[in-house]
Amino acid sequence: MNNLDAIGHVTGKSVYLDDIPVLKNCLNGFVFCSPSAHGTITSLDVSAALSLPGVQKVFTWKDIPGKNDIGGIIPDEMLFAQDEVHFMGQPVALVVANDERTARKAAKLIKIEISELEVITDPRLAREKGLLLIPSRTFRMGDISGAWSGCDHIFEGRVESGAQEHLYIETQGAYAHPSGNGGIKIHSSTQGPTLVQKVAARVLSIPMNHIEVDVTRLGGAFGGKEDQATGVAVMAALAAYMLDRPVKITLHRGDDMRMTGKRHPYSSDVKIGLTKDLRIKAFQAVLYQNGGAAADLSPAIMERTLFHSTNAYFIPNTEVTVHSCKTNLPPNTAFRGFGAPQGMFVIEAAIAMAAREMKVPARLIQQANFLKENDEFQYGQKAKDVNIGKCYAALEKSFDIENIEKEISDFNAKKTIYRKGMAVMPVCFGVSFTNTSMNQARALVHIYQDGSIGISTGAVEMGQGVNTKLIQVAARVFSVSPDRIKIETTNTSRVANTSPTAASSGADLNGNALLIACNKLLERLKSVAAAVVNCSPGEIEIRDEKVFINGTPTEITWEKLVTTAFLGRVSLSEQSHYATPKIWFDKSKEKGQPFAYHVYGTAVIIVRLDCLRGTYKIEKVQMVHDFGNSLNPAIDMGQMEGGIMQGIGWMTMEEVLFNKEGRMLTDSLSTYKVPDIYSAPGELVCQALETEGPEPAIFKSKAIGEPPFMYGIAAFFALQNAVKAFNPEWEPDFDTPLTPEKILMRLYAR
Ligand code: LUZ
Ligand code: MOS
């Protein structure tokens, strides 16, 4: 089945937040932000802005009826700065005017005086000064201090990974209006409608039932709207509530880039110990997470970094610590992979260090240490249905790695201005929110009298195709045409207390909840049919919109059955609840079974480097990926291609820069380079590993959102290998992104 949004998207008919017709008298808000990254506000004068004709109100923290707190996990983030500012771009005030231009103009008239304080952008420096967002955490297994003596080789090094801008096509925005009986309705471009509802209630000091959040679809999110859509939505709600008028806020691209957090940069120290036979005996790492000025989702991201710090390997003795450091940058946040890519880059860098010194291809070290069935992860879970070895073997076979390696070294031996490089990236990604309580979902299904079906869940469509997958689930259970089914907007009044659509688990959680509701309705309809034809419900089947008895078709159509049920006063609505079974985690021991299952796969990337210019081309990406039993191969392949491209972008060209004063230097598309069509791989081949798929995955179709992102890490090591082939004297360092500029310096480094 095609993505049901495809036609709407290409014809421009899909409705996004900015396409929702607003009510008469709608006002526009513009956010006034801190011009300084750290300081004490000594004066704030909004009088000139307020007196500009067309300006209705300038909101500051003083106008908040409830709590000035929008923190998602811990209460450390204000809606509007109060006494101090902690990052450049931090909201200080909201100007609300009759139109956006006026609001923007008025914001320029606001006078703020700030007594500057020291700006810290380096996470290591922050830690030295004791600036941590939350207490540090360590995952341990085996005996790390005793393990070194058993190693034949020990290597140490430093690893840096950079930030990444989400660059969702649709910027952050919200539209709120009074909805009667003291309520507020918020249309928000958020992955987490319930979080918006909860925080708006807290800030306005009204109960959650007075706030309705509605989401049609997002123009991309990638994690950037899991937590960070909340601020803008709550500002719109505040203004709508206080002024009793509709209010809309849409961030311009530059403002969005300056105000919102990115993927966390990490700076890490790593030590790895191996035996002669390439077995990794010991792995120790200390990671400094650059959290920005407030916790946001950093605690959860830190946790996922710890879970994935050994990637797809079994390492008997490990000790990994993450410090979540408070700096004067926008609060860094969720981004596809959620800390896992950063953790995996560290272990892969350590393997690359070892490979170089031991003069073997890194892939042999990777291969010698792959997880096997029932191996224990450092967090206590036993690895099940492990197929990393199978993925690698399939890749080796279809790709003929050894032969390609030889071709590449022959090519490099010709010493043209080009060099080629290759690298392999295995991936093991745990599926479930690491916070066990978030792994729950609900669905509401109505069958209408005419046989059409309406579905509400907590899933937010953001281009990933979850709505199409949900339709497939219902169509399969009822055995009706997908045309009969409509997915409603995601709305907190219809489906309450939802988890954000995140952690690659939107289809699993909401799909399983939907499955339960549909099955209940199906059983009920079967009983109705059984009563009509005088048999037992067990003999009834509904197939292709017809009722069958013991395999024989009857005259009863789907529509007739539904009408009969309705006239018989049988309920045609169902609401259901799903909670992922068997998962748990004990934080006091840092052990448990946090994931419903793991996704495995292996990719290889070949690059061709122009050693005169430092520019490069990704020649080929080939991978073997375990999709389980894919519910929608077209959608899953789209996620695969998009994910790997985004991963390659993070590793090679997307460079977020802040200066010492905490000013973002890459706040537009002329200074922040993302992959375009010219950066796409010359060839991309994805082979599906045929597996049965795990039970908790919806119809055994494995989660696809995040795992492919990490294949992109191979691009970094492939480029490194190409540079080494040109400049053998170069001592490789591990500092992403490996931009053409950085490559050029390394090509000629002595
Ligand atoms: N969000 C979250 C996530 O709140 N918890 C998670 O474990 C997670 N994992 C991946 C992406 N988003
Ligand atoms: Mo996410 S990084 O919002 O799954």
PDB file of C-alpha atoms in Angstrom, residues 104-293:
ATOM      1  CA  ARG A 104       8.063  41.808  14.914  1.00  0.00           C
ATOM      2  CA  LYS A 105       8.535  45.567  14.682  1.00  0.00           C
ATOM      3  CA  ALA A 106       7.414  46.050  18.269  1.00  0.00           C
ATOM      4  CA  ALA A 107       9.867  43.425  19.529  1.00  0.00           C
ATOM      5  CA  LYS A 108      12.694  45.595  18.207  1.00  0.00           C
ATOM      6  CA  LEU A 109      11.539  48.360  20.564  1.00  0.00           C
ATOM      7  CA  ILE A 110      11.972  46.238  23.687  1.00  0.00           C
ATOM      8  CA  LYS A 111      14.895  47.405  25.770  1.00  0.00           C
ATOM      9  CA  ILE A 112      16.780  44.847  27.805  1.00  0.00           C
ATOM     10  CA  GLU A 113      19.881  45.367  29.891  1.00  0.00           C
ATOM     11  CA  ILE A 114      21.946  42.402  30.907  1.00  0.00           C
ATOM     12  CA  SER A 115      24.868  42.233  33.255  1.00  0.00           C
ATOM     13  CA  GLU A 116      27.029  39.622  31.565  1.00  0.00           C
ATOM     14  CA  LEU A 117      28.144  36.421  33.305  1.00  0.00           C
ATOM     15  CA  GLU A 118      30.679  33.844  32.134  1.00  0.00           C
ATOM     16  CA  VAL A 119      29.533  31.931  29.039  1.00  0.00           C
ATOM     17  CA  ILE A 120      30.343  28.210  29.015  1.00  0.00           C
ATOM     18  CA  THR A 121      29.905  26.218  25.826  1.00  0.00           C
ATOM     19  CA  ASP A 122      32.360  23.373  26.549  1.00  0.00           C
ATOM     20  CA  PRO A 123      30.885  20.434  28.456  1.00  0.00           C
ATOM     21  CA  ARG A 124      34.209  19.438  30.016  1.00  0.00           C
ATOM     22  CA  LEU A 125      34.636  22.912  31.441  1.00  0.00           C
ATOM     23  CA  ALA A 126      31.064  22.809  32.724  1.00  0.00           C
ATOM     24  CA  ARG A 127      31.768  19.556  34.559  1.00  0.00           C
ATOM     25  CA  GLU A 128      34.950  20.990  36.091  1.00  0.00           C
ATOM     26  CA  LYS A 129      32.832  23.781  37.503  1.00  0.00           C
ATOM     27  CA  GLY A 130      30.281  21.326  38.831  1.00  0.00           C
ATOM     28  CA  LEU A 131      27.623  22.377  36.338  1.00  0.00           C
ATOM     29  CA  LEU A 132      25.650  19.186  35.790  1.00  0.00           C
ATOM     30  CA  LEU A 133      21.996  19.003  34.751  1.00  0.00           C
ATOM     31  CA  ILE A 134      21.433  15.754  36.650  1.00  0.00           C
ATOM     32  CA  PRO A 135      23.661  13.350  38.584  1.00  0.00           C
ATOM     33  CA  SER A 136      26.033  11.313  36.394  1.00  0.00           C
ATOM     34  CA  ARG A 137      25.281   7.662  35.664  1.00  0.00           C
ATOM     35  CA  THR A 138      27.446   4.612  35.030  1.00  0.00           C
ATOM     36  CA  PHE A 139      26.615   1.236  33.463  1.00  0.00           C
ATOM     37  CA  ARG A 140      28.935  -1.618  34.459  1.00  0.00           C
ATOM     38  CA  MET A 141      29.437  -5.244  33.670  1.00  0.00           C
ATOM     39  CA  GLY A 142      32.190  -7.666  34.672  1.00  0.00           C
ATOM     40  CA  ASP A 143      35.375  -6.417  36.317  1.00  0.00           C
ATOM     41  CA  ILE A 144      36.883  -3.527  34.430  1.00  0.00           C
ATOM     42  CA  SER A 145      39.890  -2.902  36.672  1.00  0.00           C
ATOM     43  CA  GLY A 146      40.873  -6.552  36.664  1.00  0.00           C
ATOM     44  CA  ALA A 147      40.379  -6.952  32.916  1.00  0.00           C
ATOM     45  CA  TRP A 148      43.239  -4.818  31.609  1.00  0.00           C
ATOM     46  CA  SER A 149      45.939  -7.227  32.754  1.00  0.00           C
ATOM     47  CA  GLY A 150      44.417  -9.913  30.515  1.00  0.00           C
ATOM     48  CA  CYS A 151      44.635  -7.709  27.403  1.00  0.00           C
ATOM     49  CA  ASP A 152      47.434  -7.914  24.826  1.00  0.00           C
ATOM     50  CA  HIS A 153      46.669  -4.486  23.402  1.00  0.00           C
ATOM     51  CA  ILE A 154      45.283  -1.395  25.098  1.00  0.00           C
ATOM     52  CA  PHE A 155      44.447   1.834  23.301  1.00  0.00           C
ATOM     53  CA  GLU A 156      43.198   5.167  24.534  1.00  0.00           C
ATOM     54  CA  GLY A 157      41.894   8.239  22.808  1.00  0.00           C
ATOM     55  CA  ARG A 158      39.536  11.120  22.617  1.00  0.00           C
ATOM     56  CA  VAL A 159      36.338  11.260  20.582  1.00  0.00           C
ATOM     57  CA  GLU A 160      34.175  14.237  19.658  1.00  0.00           C
ATOM     58  CA  SER A 161      30.808  14.194  17.942  1.00  0.00           C
ATOM     59  CA  GLY A 162      29.031  17.335  16.823  1.00  0.00           C
ATOM     60  CA  ALA A 163      25.540  18.736  17.102  1.00  0.00           C
ATOM     61  CA  GLN A 164      22.919  18.473  14.384  1.00  0.00           C
ATOM     62  CA  GLU A 165      20.089  20.786  13.442  1.00  0.00           C
ATOM     63  CA  HIS A 166      16.763  19.011  12.872  1.00  0.00           C
ATOM     64  CA  LEU A 167      15.817  21.177   9.932  1.00  0.00           C
ATOM     65  CA  TYR A 168      12.260  19.906   9.839  1.00  0.00           C
ATOM     66  CA  ILE A 169      10.719  21.587   6.785  1.00  0.00           C
ATOM     67  CA  GLU A 170       7.890  22.993   8.909  1.00  0.00           C
ATOM     68  CA  THR A 171       9.236  25.271  11.634  1.00  0.00           C
ATOM     69  CA  GLN A 172       7.839  25.322  15.169  1.00  0.00           C
ATOM     70  CA  GLY A 173       4.410  26.875  15.474  1.00  0.00           C
ATOM     71  CA  ALA A 174       1.089  26.875  17.275  1.00  0.00           C
ATOM     72  CA  TYR A 175      -2.392  28.302  17.015  1.00  0.00           C
ATOM     73  CA  ALA A 176      -4.573  28.571  20.121  1.00  0.00           C
ATOM     74  CA  HIS A 177      -8.048  29.867  20.725  1.00  0.00           C
ATOM     75  CA  PRO A 178     -10.674  29.921  23.456  1.00  0.00           C
ATOM     76  CA  SER A 179     -12.975  26.930  22.989  1.00  0.00           C
ATOM     77  CA  GLY A 180     -15.826  27.759  25.328  1.00  0.00           C
ATOM     78  CA  ASN A 181     -16.609  26.849  28.942  1.00  0.00           C
ATOM     79  CA  GLY A 182     -13.256  28.250  30.041  1.00  0.00           C
ATOM     80  CA  GLY A 183     -11.272  25.959  27.783  1.00  0.00           C
ATOM     81  CA  ILE A 184      -8.444  26.525  25.343  1.00  0.00           C
ATOM     82  CA  LYS A 185      -7.846  24.574  22.161  1.00  0.00           C
ATOM     83  CA  ILE A 186      -4.270  24.406  20.926  1.00  0.00           C
ATOM     84  CA  HIS A 187      -3.295  23.333  17.430  1.00  0.00           C
ATOM     85  CA  SER A 188       0.329  22.461  17.818  1.00  0.00           C
ATOM     86  CA  SER A 189       3.065  21.091  15.637  1.00  0.00           C
ATOM     87  CA  THR A 190       4.165  18.679  18.344  1.00  0.00           C
ATOM     88  CA  GLN A 191       5.140  15.023  18.610  1.00  0.00           C
ATOM     89  CA  GLY A 192       3.759  15.055  22.154  1.00  0.00           C
ATOM     90  CA  PRO A 193       0.252  16.523  22.412  1.00  0.00           C
ATOM     91  CA  THR A 194      -0.147  15.361  26.007  1.00  0.00           C
ATOM     92  CA  LEU A 195       3.050  17.098  27.069  1.00  0.00           C
ATOM     93  CA  VAL A 196       1.785  20.354  25.537  1.00  0.00           C
ATOM     94  CA  GLN A 197      -1.522  19.870  27.349  1.00  0.00           C
ATOM     95  CA  LYS A 198       0.134  19.125  30.683  1.00  0.00           C
ATOM     96  CA  VAL A 199       2.562  22.037  30.533  1.00  0.00           C
ATOM     97  CA  ALA A 200      -0.091  24.489  29.297  1.00  0.00           C
ATOM     98  CA  ALA A 201      -2.276  23.476  32.242  1.00  0.00           C
ATOM     99  CA  ARG A 202       0.627  24.049  34.626  1.00  0.00           C
ATOM    100  CA  VAL A 203       1.493  27.465  33.196  1.00  0.00           C
ATOM    101  CA  LEU A 204      -2.128  28.665  33.019  1.00  0.00           C
ATOM    102  CA  SER A 205      -3.019  27.059  36.348  1.00  0.00           C
ATOM    103  CA  ILE A 206      -6.106  25.315  34.978  1.00  0.00           C
ATOM    104  CA  PRO A 207      -6.855  21.571  34.915  1.00  0.00           C
ATOM    105  CA  MET A 208      -5.744  19.456  31.976  1.00  0.00           C
ATOM    106  CA  ASN A 209      -9.350  18.796  30.963  1.00  0.00           C
ATOM    107  CA  HIS A 210      -9.672  22.488  30.038  1.00  0.00           C
ATOM    108  CA  ILE A 211      -6.992  22.150  27.398  1.00  0.00           C
ATOM    109  CA  GLU A 212      -7.498  20.326  24.140  1.00  0.00           C
ATOM    110  CA  VAL A 213      -4.475  19.785  21.927  1.00  0.00           C
ATOM    111  CA  ASP A 214      -5.001  18.810  18.312  1.00  0.00           C
ATOM    112  CA  VAL A 215      -2.402  17.768  15.750  1.00  0.00           C
ATOM    113  CA  THR A 216      -3.119  17.186  12.069  1.00  0.00           C
ATOM    114  CA  ARG A 217       0.357  16.295  10.841  1.00  0.00           C
ATOM    115  CA  LEU A 218       3.875  17.631  11.153  1.00  0.00           C
ATOM    116  CA  GLY A 219       6.163  18.683   8.353  1.00  0.00           C
ATOM    117  CA  GLY A 220       8.969  16.628   9.819  1.00  0.00           C
ATOM    118  CA  ALA A 221      10.157  16.513  13.410  1.00  0.00           C
ATOM    119  CA  PHE A 222      13.021  14.010  13.884  1.00  0.00           C
ATOM    120  CA  GLY A 223      12.776  14.449  17.672  1.00  0.00           C
ATOM    121  CA  GLY A 224      12.933  18.242  17.478  1.00  0.00           C
ATOM    122  CA  LYS A 225       9.240  18.430  18.324  1.00  0.00           C
ATOM    123  CA  GLU A 226       9.176  15.806  21.067  1.00  0.00           C
ATOM    124  CA  ASP A 227       9.776  18.381  23.791  1.00  0.00           C
ATOM    125  CA  GLN A 228      10.595  21.629  22.076  1.00  0.00           C
ATOM    126  CA  ALA A 229       7.252  22.293  20.427  1.00  0.00           C
ATOM    127  CA  THR A 230       5.925  22.912  23.922  1.00  0.00           C
ATOM    128  CA  GLY A 231       7.276  26.422  24.527  1.00  0.00           C
ATOM    129  CA  VAL A 232       5.667  28.017  21.488  1.00  0.00           C
ATOM    130  CA  ALA A 233       2.398  26.132  22.030  1.00  0.00           C
ATOM    131  CA  VAL A 234       2.178  27.250  25.646  1.00  0.00           C
ATOM    132  CA  MET A 235       2.939  30.860  24.706  1.00  0.00           C
ATOM    133  CA  ALA A 236       0.086  30.814  22.193  1.00  0.00           C
ATOM    134  CA  ALA A 237      -2.191  29.267  24.820  1.00  0.00           C
ATOM    135  CA  LEU A 238      -1.189  31.844  27.417  1.00  0.00           C
ATOM    136  CA  ALA A 239      -1.953  34.738  25.084  1.00  0.00           C
ATOM    137  CA  ALA A 240      -5.231  33.212  23.886  1.00  0.00           C
ATOM    138  CA  TYR A 241      -6.324  32.565  27.458  1.00  0.00           C
ATOM    139  CA  MET A 242      -5.384  35.968  28.843  1.00  0.00           C
ATOM    140  CA  LEU A 243      -6.674  37.995  25.882  1.00  0.00           C
ATOM    141  CA  ASP A 244      -9.659  35.738  25.118  1.00  0.00           C
ATOM    142  CA  ARG A 245      -8.706  35.854  21.428  1.00  0.00           C
ATOM    143  CA  PRO A 246      -7.230  33.429  18.892  1.00  0.00           C
ATOM    144  CA  VAL A 247      -3.437  33.700  18.744  1.00  0.00           C
ATOM    145  CA  LYS A 248      -0.990  32.218  16.294  1.00  0.00           C
ATOM    146  CA  ILE A 249       2.792  31.937  16.458  1.00  0.00           C
ATOM    147  CA  THR A 250       5.018  30.657  13.652  1.00  0.00           C
ATOM    148  CA  LEU A 251       8.781  30.765  13.999  1.00  0.00           C
ATOM    149  CA  HIS A 252      10.834  31.923  11.061  1.00  0.00           C
ATOM    150  CA  ARG A 253      13.673  29.614  10.080  1.00  0.00           C
ATOM    151  CA  GLY A 254      16.479  31.677  11.587  1.00  0.00           C
ATOM    152  CA  ASP A 255      14.598  32.216  14.841  1.00  0.00           C
ATOM    153  CA  ASP A 256      13.806  28.513  15.008  1.00  0.00           C
ATOM    154  CA  MET A 257      17.456  27.618  14.477  1.00  0.00           C
ATOM    155  CA  ARG A 258      18.671  30.067  17.128  1.00  0.00           C
ATOM    156  CA  MET A 259      16.014  29.290  19.733  1.00  0.00           C
ATOM    157  CA  THR A 260      15.758  25.517  19.701  1.00  0.00           C
ATOM    158  CA  GLY A 261      18.132  22.798  20.847  1.00  0.00           C
ATOM    159  CA  LYS A 262      19.919  20.318  18.594  1.00  0.00           C
ATOM    160  CA  ARG A 263      21.379  16.842  18.780  1.00  0.00           C
ATOM    161  CA  HIS A 264      23.725  16.764  21.793  1.00  0.00           C
ATOM    162  CA  PRO A 265      27.406  17.096  20.994  1.00  0.00           C
ATOM    163  CA  TYR A 266      29.473  14.673  23.082  1.00  0.00           C
ATOM    164  CA  SER A 267      33.132  14.790  24.057  1.00  0.00           C
ATOM    165  CA  SER A 268      34.526  11.471  25.265  1.00  0.00           C
ATOM    166  CA  ASP A 269      37.582   9.689  26.644  1.00  0.00           C
ATOM    167  CA  VAL A 270      37.823   6.064  25.732  1.00  0.00           C
ATOM    168  CA  LYS A 271      40.009   3.067  26.562  1.00  0.00           C
ATOM    169  CA  ILE A 272      39.771  -0.313  24.892  1.00  0.00           C
ATOM    170  CA  GLY A 273      41.611  -3.579  25.562  1.00  0.00           C
ATOM    171  CA  LEU A 274      41.884  -6.566  23.197  1.00  0.00           C
ATOM    172  CA  THR A 275      43.474  -9.960  23.100  1.00  0.00           C
ATOM    173  CA  LYS A 276      45.629 -11.129  20.159  1.00  0.00           C
ATOM    174  CA  ASP A 277      42.648 -12.890  18.592  1.00  0.00           C
ATOM    175  CA  LEU A 278      40.834  -9.524  18.267  1.00  0.00           C
ATOM    176  CA  ARG A 279      38.439 -10.132  21.147  1.00  0.00           C
ATOM    177  CA  ILE A 280      37.546  -6.973  23.055  1.00  0.00           C
ATOM    178  CA  LYS A 281      38.064  -7.820  26.709  1.00  0.00           C
ATOM    179  CA  ALA A 282      37.593  -4.410  28.242  1.00  0.00           C
ATOM    180  CA  PHE A 283      35.921  -1.160  27.317  1.00  0.00           C
ATOM    181  CA  GLN A 284      35.845   1.958  29.417  1.00  0.00           C
ATOM    182  CA  ALA A 285      34.506   5.361  28.466  1.00  0.00           C
ATOM    183  CA  VAL A 286      33.594   8.680  30.014  1.00  0.00           C
ATOM    184  CA  LEU A 287      31.233  10.770  27.935  1.00  0.00           C
ATOM    185  CA  TYR A 288      30.535  14.463  28.438  1.00  0.00           C
ATOM    186  CA  GLN A 289      27.104  15.267  27.067  1.00  0.00           C
ATOM    187  CA  ASN A 290      26.652  18.912  26.119  1.00  0.00           C
ATOM    188  CA  GLY A 291      23.150  19.408  27.480  1.00  0.00           C
ATOM    189  CA  GLY A 292      22.674  23.120  26.957  1.00  0.00           C
ATOM    190  CA  ALA A 293      21.028  25.433  29.447  1.00  0.00           C
TER     191      ALA A 293
END
